[in-house]
mmCIF file of C-alpha atoms in Angstrom:
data_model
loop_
_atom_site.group_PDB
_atom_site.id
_atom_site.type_symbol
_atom_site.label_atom_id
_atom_site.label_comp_id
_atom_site.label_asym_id
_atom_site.label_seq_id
_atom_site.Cartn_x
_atom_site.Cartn_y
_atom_site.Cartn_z
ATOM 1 C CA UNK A 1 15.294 -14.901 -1.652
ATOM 2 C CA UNK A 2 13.544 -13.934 -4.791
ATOM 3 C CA UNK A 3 12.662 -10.174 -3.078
ATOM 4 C CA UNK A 4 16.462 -9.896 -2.684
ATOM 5 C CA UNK A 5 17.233 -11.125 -6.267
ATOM 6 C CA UNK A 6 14.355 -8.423 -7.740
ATOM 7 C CA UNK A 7 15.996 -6.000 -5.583
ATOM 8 C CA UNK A 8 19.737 -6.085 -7.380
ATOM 9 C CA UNK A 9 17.726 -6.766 -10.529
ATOM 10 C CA UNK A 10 16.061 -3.564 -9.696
ATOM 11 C CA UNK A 11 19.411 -1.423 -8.923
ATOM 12 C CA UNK A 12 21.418 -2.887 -11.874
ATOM 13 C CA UNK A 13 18.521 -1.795 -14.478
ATOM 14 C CA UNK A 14 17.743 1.687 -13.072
ATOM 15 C CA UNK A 15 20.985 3.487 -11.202
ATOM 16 C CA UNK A 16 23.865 4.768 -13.058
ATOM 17 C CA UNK A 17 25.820 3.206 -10.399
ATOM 18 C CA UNK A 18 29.485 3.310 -10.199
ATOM 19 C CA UNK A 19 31.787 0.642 -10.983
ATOM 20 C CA UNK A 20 32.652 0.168 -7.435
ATOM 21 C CA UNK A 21 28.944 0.160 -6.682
ATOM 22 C CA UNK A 22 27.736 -2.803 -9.405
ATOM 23 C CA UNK A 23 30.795 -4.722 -8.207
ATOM 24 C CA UNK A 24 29.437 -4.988 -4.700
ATOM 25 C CA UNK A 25 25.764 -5.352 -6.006
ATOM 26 C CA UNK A 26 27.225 -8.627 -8.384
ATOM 27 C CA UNK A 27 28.868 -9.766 -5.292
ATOM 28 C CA UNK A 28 25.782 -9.442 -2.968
ATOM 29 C CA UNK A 29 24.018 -11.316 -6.217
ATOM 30 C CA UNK A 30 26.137 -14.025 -5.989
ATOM 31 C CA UNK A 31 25.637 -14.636 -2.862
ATOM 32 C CA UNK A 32 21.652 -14.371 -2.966
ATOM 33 C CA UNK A 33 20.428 -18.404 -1.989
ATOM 34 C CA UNK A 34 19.321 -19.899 -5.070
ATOM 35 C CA UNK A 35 21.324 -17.918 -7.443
ATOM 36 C CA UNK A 36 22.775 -20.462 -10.421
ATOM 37 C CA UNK A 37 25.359 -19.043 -12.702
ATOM 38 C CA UNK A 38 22.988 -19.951 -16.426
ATOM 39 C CA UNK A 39 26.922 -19.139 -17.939
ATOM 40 C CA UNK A 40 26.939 -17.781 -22.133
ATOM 41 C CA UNK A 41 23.701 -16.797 -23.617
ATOM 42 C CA UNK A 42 22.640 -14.336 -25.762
ATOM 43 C CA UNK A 43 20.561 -11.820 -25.354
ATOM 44 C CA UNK A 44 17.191 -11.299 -27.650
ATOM 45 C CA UNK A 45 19.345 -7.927 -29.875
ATOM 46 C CA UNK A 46 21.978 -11.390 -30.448
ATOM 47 C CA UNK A 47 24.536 -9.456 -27.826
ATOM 48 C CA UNK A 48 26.649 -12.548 -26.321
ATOM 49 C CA UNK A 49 26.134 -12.297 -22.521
ATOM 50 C CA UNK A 50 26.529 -14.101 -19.440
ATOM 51 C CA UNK A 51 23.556 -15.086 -17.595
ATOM 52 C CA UNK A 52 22.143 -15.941 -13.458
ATOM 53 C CA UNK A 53 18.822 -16.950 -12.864
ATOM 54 C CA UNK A 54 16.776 -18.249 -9.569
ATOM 55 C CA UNK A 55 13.680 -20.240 -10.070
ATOM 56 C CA UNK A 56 10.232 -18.741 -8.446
ATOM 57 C CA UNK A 57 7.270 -21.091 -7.881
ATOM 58 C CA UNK A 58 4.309 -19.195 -7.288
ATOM 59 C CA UNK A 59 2.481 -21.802 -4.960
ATOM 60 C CA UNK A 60 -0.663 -19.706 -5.354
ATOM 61 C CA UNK A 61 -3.593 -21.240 -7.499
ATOM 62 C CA UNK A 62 -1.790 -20.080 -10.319
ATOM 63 C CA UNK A 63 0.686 -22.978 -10.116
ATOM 64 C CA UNK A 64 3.088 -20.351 -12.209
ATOM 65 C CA UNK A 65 6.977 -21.717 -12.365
ATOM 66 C CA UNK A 66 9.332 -20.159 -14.142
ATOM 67 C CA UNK A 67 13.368 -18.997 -13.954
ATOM 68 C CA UNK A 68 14.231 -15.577 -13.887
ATOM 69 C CA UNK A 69 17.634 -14.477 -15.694
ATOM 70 C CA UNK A 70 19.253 -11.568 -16.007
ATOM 71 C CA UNK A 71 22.081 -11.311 -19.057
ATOM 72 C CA UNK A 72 24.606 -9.203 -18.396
ATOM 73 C CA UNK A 73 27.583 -7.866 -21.086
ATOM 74 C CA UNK A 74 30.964 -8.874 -20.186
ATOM 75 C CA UNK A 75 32.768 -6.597 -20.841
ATOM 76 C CA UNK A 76 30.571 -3.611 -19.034
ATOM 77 C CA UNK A 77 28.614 -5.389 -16.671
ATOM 78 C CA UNK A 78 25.742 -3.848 -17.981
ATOM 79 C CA UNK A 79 22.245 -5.255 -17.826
ATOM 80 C CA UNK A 80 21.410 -6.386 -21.220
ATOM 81 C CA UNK A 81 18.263 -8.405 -20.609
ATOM 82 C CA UNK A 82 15.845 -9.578 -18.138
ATOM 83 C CA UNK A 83 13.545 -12.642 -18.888
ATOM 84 C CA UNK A 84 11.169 -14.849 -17.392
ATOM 85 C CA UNK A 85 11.425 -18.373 -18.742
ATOM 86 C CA UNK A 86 8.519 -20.940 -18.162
ATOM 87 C CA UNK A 87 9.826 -24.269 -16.138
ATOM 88 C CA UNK A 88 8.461 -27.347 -16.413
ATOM 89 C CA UNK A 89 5.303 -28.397 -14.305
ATOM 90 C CA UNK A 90 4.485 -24.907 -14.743
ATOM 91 C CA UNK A 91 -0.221 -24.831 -14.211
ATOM 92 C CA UNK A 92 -0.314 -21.431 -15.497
ATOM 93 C CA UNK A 93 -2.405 -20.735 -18.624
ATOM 94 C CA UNK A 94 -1.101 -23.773 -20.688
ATOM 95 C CA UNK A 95 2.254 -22.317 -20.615
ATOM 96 C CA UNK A 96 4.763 -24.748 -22.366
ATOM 97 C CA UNK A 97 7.982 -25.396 -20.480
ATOM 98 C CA UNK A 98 10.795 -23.357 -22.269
ATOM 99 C CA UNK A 99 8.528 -21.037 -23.347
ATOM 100 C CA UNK A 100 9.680 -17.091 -23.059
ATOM 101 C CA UNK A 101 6.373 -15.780 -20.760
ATOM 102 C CA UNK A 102 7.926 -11.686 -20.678
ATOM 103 C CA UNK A 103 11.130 -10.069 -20.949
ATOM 104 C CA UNK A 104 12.857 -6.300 -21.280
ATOM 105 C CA UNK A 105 16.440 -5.472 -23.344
ATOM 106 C CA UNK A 106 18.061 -2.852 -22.760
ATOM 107 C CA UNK A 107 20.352 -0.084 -24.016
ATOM 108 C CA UNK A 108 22.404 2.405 -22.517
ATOM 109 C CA UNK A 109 23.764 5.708 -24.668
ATOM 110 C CA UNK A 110 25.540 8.778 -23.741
ATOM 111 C CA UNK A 111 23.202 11.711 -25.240
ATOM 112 C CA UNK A 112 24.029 15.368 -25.717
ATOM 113 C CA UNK A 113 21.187 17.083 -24.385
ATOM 114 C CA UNK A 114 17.947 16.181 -22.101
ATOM 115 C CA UNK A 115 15.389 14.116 -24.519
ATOM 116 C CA UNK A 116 17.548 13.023 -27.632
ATOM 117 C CA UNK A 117 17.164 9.900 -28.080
ATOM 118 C CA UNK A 118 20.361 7.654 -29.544
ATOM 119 C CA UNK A 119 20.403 6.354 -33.072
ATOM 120 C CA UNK A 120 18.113 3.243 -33.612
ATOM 121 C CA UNK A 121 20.081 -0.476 -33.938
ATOM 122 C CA UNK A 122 20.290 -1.045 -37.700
#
């Protein structure tokens, strides 16, 4: 399950995809086993979002658990943030449950030309 919840992760951060396209991808999300709807949370730019996460446990000698969200806006259905959150009974490197172990925000702009780069956030 978590291969197929990387892989819409994947295709909802990368492709341009059409609105008809990240409607079917959300809808294949939802229906990924382990899926839980995480509901309003905001992203770490402050952007209110709603969030889905499924829980990994590494069963390796790491003992490394953690829940995997991904925040998406509202409104656009963009991606806004992925994040890796550490669960409890989590063995890996003293990691404290609750603690934020990696995540990405995003941005998406509509530039003029190939390798402008839009305005920074204030």
């Amino acid at each position: 399950t978590w291969s197929m919840f990387h892989h819409f992760s994947d295709m909802l951060r990368e492709a341009r995809a059409t609105p008809e396209q990240r409607a079917a991808a959300y809808e294949a999300l939802a229906r990924v086993p382990g899926v839980v709807l995480v509901g309003e949370t905001t992203d770490r730019f402050g952007r209110r979002g709603v969030g889905v996460a499924i829980d990994i446990i590494d069963n390796e000698p790491s003992g490394f658990l953690y829940r995997y969200v991904l925040v998406f806006d509202p409104g656009t259905a963009d991606l806004l943030e992925e994040r890796r959150e550490v669960l409890p009974g989590n063995r890996h490197r003293g990691l404290q449950p609750g603690t934020l172990e990696a995540y990405a925000t995003y941005e998406y702009a509509v530039v003029d030309r190939l390798g402008e780069r839009p305005p920074a956030r204030g």
